Short mmCIF file of C-alpha atoms in Angstrom, two decimals:
data_model
loop_
_atom_site.label_atom_id
_atom_site.label_comp_id
_atom_site.label_asym_id
_atom_site.label_seq_id
_atom_site.Cartn_x
_atom_site.Cartn_y
_atom_site.Cartn_z
CA MET J 16 -0.20 -0.09 0.12
CA ALA J 17 1.43 3.73 -0.60
CA THR J 18 2.69 5.54 1.67
CA PRO J 19 -0.16 8.43 3.47
CA LYS J 20 1.02 11.93 2.50
CA LYS J 21 0.02 15.33 4.02
CA LEU J 22 -1.75 17.98 2.03
CA PRO J 23 -1.19 21.65 2.62
CA SER J 24 -3.98 21.17 4.46
CA GLY J 25 -3.21 19.36 7.28
CA LYS J 26 -5.51 16.43 5.73
CA TRP J 27 -3.73 12.84 5.27
CA ASN J 28 -4.29 11.56 1.17
CA VAL J 29 -3.04 7.79 -0.34
CA THR J 30 -3.92 6.45 -3.94
CA VAL J 31 -4.04 2.92 -3.62
CA PHE J 32 -4.72 1.13 -7.32
CA SER J 33 -7.77 0.22 -7.97
CA HIS J 34 -7.89 -1.83 -11.79
CA MET J 35 -6.86 -2.20 -15.05
CA GLU J 36 -9.08 -0.23 -17.71
CA ASN J 37 -8.21 -0.09 -21.39
CA GLY J 38 -4.50 -1.26 -20.58
CA LYS J 39 -3.73 1.76 -17.67
CA ARG J 40 -3.23 1.70 -14.22
CA LYS J 41 -6.72 3.04 -12.59
CA TYR J 42 -6.00 4.51 -8.62
CA VAL J 43 -8.59 5.63 -6.03
CA SER J 44 -7.45 8.26 -3.48
CA PHE J 45 -8.72 8.77 0.35
CA THR J 46 -8.42 11.49 1.93
CA ALA J 47 -9.06 11.73 5.85
CA PRO J 48 -8.01 14.23 9.19
CA THR J 49 -5.80 12.04 10.21
CA LYS J 50 -3.06 9.05 9.05
CA THR J 51 -4.50 6.28 10.60
CA GLU J 52 -7.75 7.02 9.22
CA ALA J 53 -6.35 7.51 5.58
CA ASN J 54 -4.54 3.86 5.73
CA ARG J 55 -8.07 2.09 7.47
CA LEU J 56 -9.80 3.76 4.50
CA ALA J 57 -7.26 2.52 1.55
CA ALA J 58 -7.52 -1.07 3.75
CA GLU J 59 -11.04 -1.59 3.45
CA PHE J 60 -11.04 -0.67 -0.03
CA GLN J 61 -8.52 -2.89 -0.70
CA SER J 62 -9.54 -5.97 1.58
CA ASN J 63 -13.74 -5.46 -0.63
CA LYS J 64 -12.16 -5.60 -4.03
CA THR J 65 -10.37 -8.68 -3.37
CA ASP J 66 -13.56 -10.14 -1.77
CA SER J 67 -14.70 -8.76 -5.02
CA SER J 68 -12.20 -10.51 -7.08
CA GLN J 69 -11.89 -13.61 -5.20
CA PRO J 70 -15.78 -15.43 -5.66
CA MET J 71 -14.65 -17.79 -2.07
CA ASN J 72 -14.13 -14.19 -0.45
CA LEU J 73 -17.60 -12.90 -0.31
CA THR J 74 -19.89 -13.71 2.35
CA ILE J 75 -23.52 -15.56 2.11
CA GLY J 76 -24.77 -12.07 1.91
CA GLN J 77 -22.66 -10.38 -0.41
CA ALA J 78 -23.10 -13.39 -2.78
CA ALA J 79 -27.11 -13.56 -2.51
CA ASP J 80 -27.18 -9.96 -3.51
CA LYS J 81 -25.16 -10.13 -6.05
CA TYR J 82 -27.06 -13.42 -7.32
CA LEU J 83 -30.57 -11.24 -7.26
CA GLN J 84 -28.96 -8.75 -9.14
CA SER J 85 -27.53 -10.84 -12.20
CA LYS J 86 -30.69 -12.52 -12.23
CA SER J 87 -33.59 -9.49 -11.66
CA ASN J 88 -34.36 -9.75 -15.21
CA VAL J 89 -34.12 -13.02 -16.07
CA LEU J 90 -36.49 -14.53 -13.04
CA SER J 91 -40.08 -14.66 -13.23
CA PRO J 92 -41.56 -11.80 -11.28
CA SER J 93 -43.35 -13.63 -8.17
CA THR J 94 -39.67 -15.91 -7.59
CA TYR J 95 -37.52 -12.26 -7.73
CA ARG J 96 -40.40 -10.99 -5.09
CA SER J 97 -39.97 -14.06 -3.10
CA TYR J 98 -36.33 -14.34 -3.04
CA LYS J 99 -36.20 -10.69 -2.46
CA CYS J 100 -38.15 -10.96 0.25
CA ASN J 101 -36.33 -14.30 1.58
CA ARG J 102 -33.08 -11.89 1.54
CA ASN J 103 -33.20 -10.97 5.17
CA ASN J 104 -34.23 -14.60 6.38
CA LEU J 105 -30.00 -15.37 5.44
CA LYS J 106 -29.33 -12.37 8.41
CA PRO J 107 -28.14 -15.34 10.88
CA ILE J 108 -25.43 -16.44 8.22
CA GLU J 109 -25.12 -13.77 6.07
CA ASN J 110 -21.61 -12.86 7.10
CA ILE J 111 -20.39 -16.05 6.67
CA LYS J 112 -17.72 -16.63 3.83
CA LEU J 113 -18.53 -18.85 1.12
CA GLY J 114 -14.88 -20.39 1.15
CA SER J 115 -15.66 -21.60 5.17
CA ILE J 116 -19.24 -22.27 5.08
CA THR J 117 -20.03 -26.23 5.77
CA SER J 118 -23.19 -28.35 5.58
CA TYR J 119 -23.16 -28.22 9.09
CA ASP J 120 -23.63 -24.11 8.92
CA ILE J 121 -26.78 -24.28 6.86
CA GLN J 122 -28.11 -27.63 8.30
CA ASP J 123 -28.24 -25.95 11.74
CA PHE J 124 -29.32 -22.20 10.51
CA ILE J 125 -32.20 -23.91 8.42
CA ASN J 126 -33.48 -26.41 11.23
CA GLU J 127 -33.12 -22.93 13.93
CA PHE J 128 -35.64 -21.24 10.70
CA SER J 129 -37.61 -24.34 10.81
CA LYS J 130 -38.41 -23.77 14.37
CA THR J 131 -40.90 -20.67 13.70
CA HIS J 132 -41.66 -21.01 10.00
CA LYS J 133 -44.21 -23.58 8.01
CA SER J 134 -42.47 -26.33 5.52
CA LYS J 135 -43.12 -23.90 2.16
CA THR J 136 -41.22 -21.03 3.13
CA VAL J 137 -38.37 -23.03 4.31
CA ARG J 138 -38.33 -24.68 0.73
CA ASN J 139 -38.33 -21.04 -0.53
CA LEU J 140 -35.37 -19.69 1.28
CA TYR J 141 -32.94 -22.59 0.86
CA GLY J 142 -33.97 -21.91 -2.93
CA LEU J 143 -32.17 -18.85 -2.84
CA LEU J 144 -29.39 -19.64 -0.29
CA SER J 145 -28.77 -23.27 -3.09
CA ALA J 146 -29.15 -20.74 -5.62
CA THR J 147 -26.61 -18.46 -4.75
CA LEU J 148 -23.99 -21.14 -3.31
CA GLY J 149 -24.89 -22.90 -7.24
CA MET J 150 -23.70 -19.63 -8.93
CA PHE J 151 -19.79 -19.30 -6.68
CA MET J 152 -19.17 -22.56 -6.12
CA ASP J 153 -18.99 -26.11 -7.63
CA LYS J 154 -19.41 -28.03 -4.24
CA ASN J 155 -23.15 -30.14 -2.84
CA PHE J 156 -24.08 -29.51 0.46
CA LYS J 157 -26.09 -32.39 1.69
CA ILE J 158 -29.00 -30.73 3.33
CA THR J 159 -32.00 -32.00 4.91
CA LEU J 160 -35.35 -30.13 4.77
CA PRO J 161 -38.42 -30.31 6.51
CA GLN J 162 -41.25 -32.52 5.17
CA LYS J 163 -43.77 -31.18 2.78
CA GLY J 164 -47.17 -29.91 4.30
CA VAL J 165 -50.17 -31.76 3.83
CA VAL J 166 -52.26 -29.47 1.90
CA GLU J 167 -56.32 -30.01 2.92
CA ARG J 168 -58.39 -29.63 0.10
CA HIS J 169 -62.05 -28.48 -0.22
CA ILE J 170 -62.87 -28.89 -3.46
CA PRO J 171 -66.39 -27.84 -3.74
CA THR J 172 -69.39 -30.63 -5.10
CA ASP J 173 -71.70 -29.34 -8.12
CA ASN J 174 -74.31 -28.09 -5.53
CA ASP J 175 -71.45 -25.89 -4.42
CA VAL J 176 -70.31 -24.10 -7.73
CA LYS J 177 -73.48 -23.35 -9.07
CA ASN J 178 -74.44 -21.84 -5.71
CA LEU J 179 -71.80 -19.89 -6.77
CA LEU J 180 -72.74 -19.16 -9.96
CA ASP J 181 -76.31 -17.95 -9.07
CA ASN J 182 -75.56 -15.88 -6.92
CA ALA J 183 -72.22 -14.11 -8.47
CA SER J 184 -71.87 -10.79 -9.93
CA PRO J 185 -71.35 -10.58 -13.96
CA HIS J 186 -67.46 -10.43 -13.93
CA LEU J 187 -66.94 -12.89 -11.18
CA LYS J 188 -69.83 -14.87 -12.39
CA VAL J 189 -67.15 -15.27 -15.90
CA ALA J 190 -63.97 -15.86 -13.43
CA ILE J 191 -65.47 -18.82 -11.66
CA ALA J 192 -66.94 -20.36 -15.32
CA LEU J 193 -63.28 -19.82 -16.06
CA ALA J 194 -62.21 -21.62 -13.40
CA GLY J 195 -64.35 -24.40 -12.91
CA ILE J 196 -65.41 -25.36 -16.43
CA GLY J 197 -61.93 -23.99 -18.51
CA THR J 198 -59.30 -25.34 -15.62
CA LEU J 199 -58.03 -21.24 -15.92
CA ARG J 200 -55.09 -20.15 -12.80
CA ARG J 201 -56.82 -16.49 -10.95
CA SER J 202 -53.17 -15.51 -12.93
CA GLU J 203 -54.70 -16.90 -15.88
CA ILE J 204 -57.89 -15.27 -15.67
CA CYS J 205 -56.94 -11.64 -14.66
CA ALA J 206 -54.76 -11.71 -18.01
CA LEU J 207 -57.07 -12.64 -20.27
CA LYS J 208 -58.25 -10.12 -22.75
CA TYR J 209 -61.16 -10.35 -25.28
CA LYS J 210 -58.96 -10.94 -28.29
CA ASP J 211 -58.63 -14.13 -26.65
CA VAL J 212 -61.66 -15.79 -27.12
CA TYR J 213 -62.12 -16.77 -30.49
CA PRO J 214 -66.38 -17.41 -30.57
CA GLU J 215 -65.80 -18.97 -34.03
CA THR J 216 -64.52 -22.08 -32.29
CA ASN J 217 -65.51 -21.59 -28.92
CA GLU J 218 -61.98 -20.99 -27.74
CA ILE J 219 -59.92 -19.32 -25.46
CA TYR J 220 -55.86 -18.60 -26.09
CA VAL J 221 -54.13 -18.90 -22.54
CA HIS J 222 -50.94 -17.10 -23.42
CA ALA J 223 -50.26 -14.63 -20.44
CA ALA J 224 -50.39 -14.12 -16.73
CA TYR J 225 -50.98 -11.04 -13.91
CA VAL J 226 -48.10 -12.16 -11.36
CA LYS J 227 -46.87 -10.06 -8.16
CA GLY J 228 -43.95 -8.84 -8.73
CA ALA J 229 -40.79 -6.78 -6.31
CA ASP J 230 -42.77 -3.61 -7.31
CA GLY J 231 -46.38 -5.40 -7.45
CA TRP J 232 -48.64 -6.18 -10.02
CA VAL J 233 -47.34 -7.00 -13.67
CA TYR J 234 -48.93 -8.30 -16.88
CA LYS J 235 -45.99 -11.39 -17.85
CA LYS J 236 -46.85 -12.28 -21.78
CA LEU J 237 -45.91 -15.56 -20.55
CA THR J 238 -47.62 -18.60 -18.31
CA LYS J 239 -46.02 -19.62 -15.13
CA LYS J 240 -44.70 -23.04 -17.49
CA ASP J 241 -44.46 -23.39 -20.96
CA SER J 242 -46.99 -26.33 -20.67
CA SER J 243 -49.34 -23.51 -19.72
CA THR J 244 -49.77 -21.92 -22.66
CA ARG J 245 -52.67 -23.21 -24.98
CA ARG J 246 -56.08 -23.63 -26.39
CA ILE J 247 -58.98 -24.50 -24.79
CA GLU J 248 -62.22 -25.31 -26.06
CA LEU J 249 -65.31 -24.72 -23.66
CA PRO J 250 -69.39 -25.12 -23.80
CA LYS J 251 -70.69 -22.43 -25.53
CA ASN J 252 -72.90 -21.07 -23.07
CA VAL J 253 -69.75 -19.86 -21.22
CA ILE J 254 -68.15 -18.34 -24.61
CA GLU J 255 -71.04 -16.21 -24.47
CA LEU J 256 -71.06 -15.43 -20.74
CA ILE J 257 -67.80 -14.12 -21.20
CA GLY J 258 -69.22 -11.60 -24.46
CA GLU J 259 -67.84 -9.83 -26.36
CA GLY J 260 -65.48 -5.78 -25.67
CA ASN J 261 -62.32 -3.87 -27.16
CA PRO J 262 -59.95 -6.75 -28.31
CA GLU J 263 -57.41 -5.12 -25.43
CA ASP J 264 -59.30 -5.07 -22.78
CA PHE J 265 -59.05 -7.73 -19.67
CA ILE J 266 -62.37 -10.06 -19.67
CA TYR J 267 -61.53 -9.72 -15.16
CA PRO J 268 -60.17 -5.69 -15.53
CA TYR J 269 -58.94 -6.19 -11.39
CA LYS J 270 -56.33 -7.59 -9.79
CA PRO J 271 -55.68 -10.98 -8.41
CA THR J 272 -56.52 -9.77 -5.23
CA ASN J 273 -59.85 -7.98 -6.28
CA LEU J 274 -60.47 -11.80 -6.69
CA THR J 275 -59.55 -13.30 -4.15
CA ASP J 276 -61.28 -11.12 -2.51
CA THR J 277 -64.37 -10.62 -3.68
CA PHE J 278 -64.52 -14.81 -4.27
CA LYS J 279 -64.19 -14.62 -0.83
CA THR J 280 -66.59 -12.77 0.36
CA LEU J 281 -69.53 -14.64 -1.71
CA ARG J 282 -68.02 -17.87 -0.49
CA ASP J 283 -68.35 -17.04 2.91
CA HIS J 284 -72.19 -15.48 2.25
CA LEU J 285 -72.88 -18.70 1.28
CA GLU J 286 -71.05 -20.63 4.33
CA LEU J 287 -68.60 -22.31 1.56
CA GLU J 288 -65.20 -23.81 2.66
CA CYS J 289 -63.52 -23.80 -0.68
CA ARG J 290 -60.75 -21.74 -2.10
CA PHE J 291 -60.90 -20.03 -5.51
CA HIS J 292 -58.04 -22.00 -6.97
CA ASP J 293 -60.24 -25.22 -5.71
CA LEU J 294 -62.53 -24.77 -8.32
CA ARG J 295 -59.76 -25.17 -10.45
CA HIS J 296 -59.38 -28.79 -8.91
CA TYR J 297 -63.03 -29.14 -8.99
CA ALA J 298 -62.57 -29.28 -12.84
CA ALA J 299 -59.76 -31.84 -13.30
CA SER J 300 -61.85 -33.96 -10.79
CA ILE J 301 -64.64 -33.58 -13.01
CA LEU J 302 -63.25 -34.26 -16.07
CA HIS J 303 -61.59 -37.34 -14.22
CA ALA J 304 -64.94 -38.70 -13.38
CA ILE J 305 -66.16 -38.80 -16.28
CA GLY J 306 -63.32 -40.61 -17.62
CA VAL J 307 -61.40 -38.36 -19.54
CA PRO J 308 -58.00 -39.65 -19.86
CA ASP J 309 -54.63 -37.87 -17.77
CA GLN J 310 -52.78 -36.41 -20.63
CA TYR J 311 -55.78 -34.47 -21.78
CA ILE J 312 -56.91 -33.18 -18.58
CA MET J 313 -53.03 -31.99 -17.53
CA GLU J 314 -53.25 -30.19 -21.54
CA LYS J 315 -56.02 -28.79 -20.79
CA GLY J 316 -55.20 -27.70 -17.16
CA GLY J 317 -51.47 -27.03 -18.18
CA TRP J 318 -50.31 -28.85 -15.39
CA SER J 319 -47.08 -30.52 -16.51
CA SER J 320 -46.89 -33.80 -14.79
CA ASP J 321 -49.69 -35.67 -13.20
CA HIS J 322 -48.13 -35.54 -9.47
CA VAL J 323 -50.74 -32.63 -8.75
CA LEU J 324 -53.59 -34.28 -10.43
CA LYS J 325 -52.85 -37.70 -7.99
CA THR J 326 -53.22 -35.42 -5.15
CA ILE J 327 -56.44 -34.11 -6.25
CA TYR J 328 -57.88 -36.96 -7.27
CA ARG J 329 -57.28 -38.29 -3.46
CA ASN J 330 -59.09 -35.43 -3.05
CA SER J 331 -61.71 -36.75 -5.00
CA LEU J 332 -65.01 -34.83 -4.38
CA SER J 333 -67.42 -36.37 -1.54
CA ASP J 334 -71.00 -36.39 -4.25
CA LYS J 335 -68.92 -38.08 -6.46
CA SER J 336 -67.36 -40.40 -4.20
CA SER J 337 -70.74 -41.43 -2.97
CA GLU J 338 -72.43 -41.85 -6.48
CA PHE J 339 -69.26 -44.32 -7.01
CA ASN J 340 -69.59 -46.18 -3.85
CA MET J 341 -73.23 -46.76 -4.63
CA LYS J 342 -72.59 -48.17 -7.86
CA ALA J 343 -69.64 -50.42 -6.06
CA ASN J 344 -71.41 -51.65 -3.78
CA LYS J 345 -74.72 -52.25 -6.49
CA TYR J 346 -72.04 -54.08 -8.31
CA PHE J 347 -70.59 -56.51 -5.50
CA ASP J 348 -74.09 -56.90 -4.21
CA THR J 349 -75.53 -58.29 -7.62
CA LYS J 350 -72.52 -60.32 -8.40
CA LEU J 351 -71.50 -61.91 -5.45
CA ASP J 352 -73.74 -64.54 -2.50
CA LEU J 353 -72.87 -63.27 -0.10
CA SER J 354 -76.31 -64.89 1.89
CA ASN J 355 -75.72 -67.26 4.56
CA ASN J 356 -77.90 -69.76 2.95
CA GLU J 357 -78.45 -71.98 6.12
CA LYS J 358 -74.89 -73.44 5.52
CA LYS J 359 -73.01 -74.14 8.38
CA ASP J 360 -69.38 -72.94 9.38
CA THR J 361 -67.87 -76.82 9.11
CA ASN J 362 -64.27 -75.61 10.52
#
């Protein structure tokens, strides 16, 4: 490091090398009231410069900030928002350097965080941490995450959906039909425009989503997944219910939070338990119940795998379950004679 020089003003100045630019050496100058302070500023600058040039010298916090900055325009708005929110949750380990972080450090951190947070929140936080570590390190950490919580779904019955449709306002009625018949997600319904409706074929084109980003709700010209971009053929009466409008206008002209709140008000008024998203599961369950192949259901609903579908089927419709149980019991009662016929047990 260069030796500090005393200026005519009485202050001390030190100049240190910063970097090479176009083949020329660039320097940074520090001035302070005392020689000691000038040396401290120069030493701090050199330390930070070393940290930024050597990934293993970065702290977890610095690495996470760099990761978020580099991904700000490529991650989905909702994922980026989730990661930004989770950045503060890394504080307990943010000062540990990448070169010294161990599986034990991470596991201990995850274990403590799990005491006060749900499984999904823990997994989202680890998603940010593992993505950050993966960007700067070629090392596998052996970490155990909490088991996924069991989601209790209240899939509405035919009567529930009819009741909702009969009592909904015009815009909400369209949204309920699109979810409960068309399998659309809330984000897809709010992004659907009149130009995406094709009355001549009774189809809608799902290719956009309204998602919550770091600065609020964002209209995104992409769906949640590639498999979610799709054309859906709907009953003619649903297309007629949607009606006509300016091609660029939204069919449901409100944000997703409004849709959730409006639906919740109606649901509570009708004393039902289902969420708006459960209407989508209702549609999938009905299609499955009437014998539609899973591959078609996945295509219509924009699911990339049958994992969610199988979970939905395990929480099958109560009224359909009763109907199928009656059919099954009637079959066995007819085909299998279980009467005693006054035969004695010879055992």
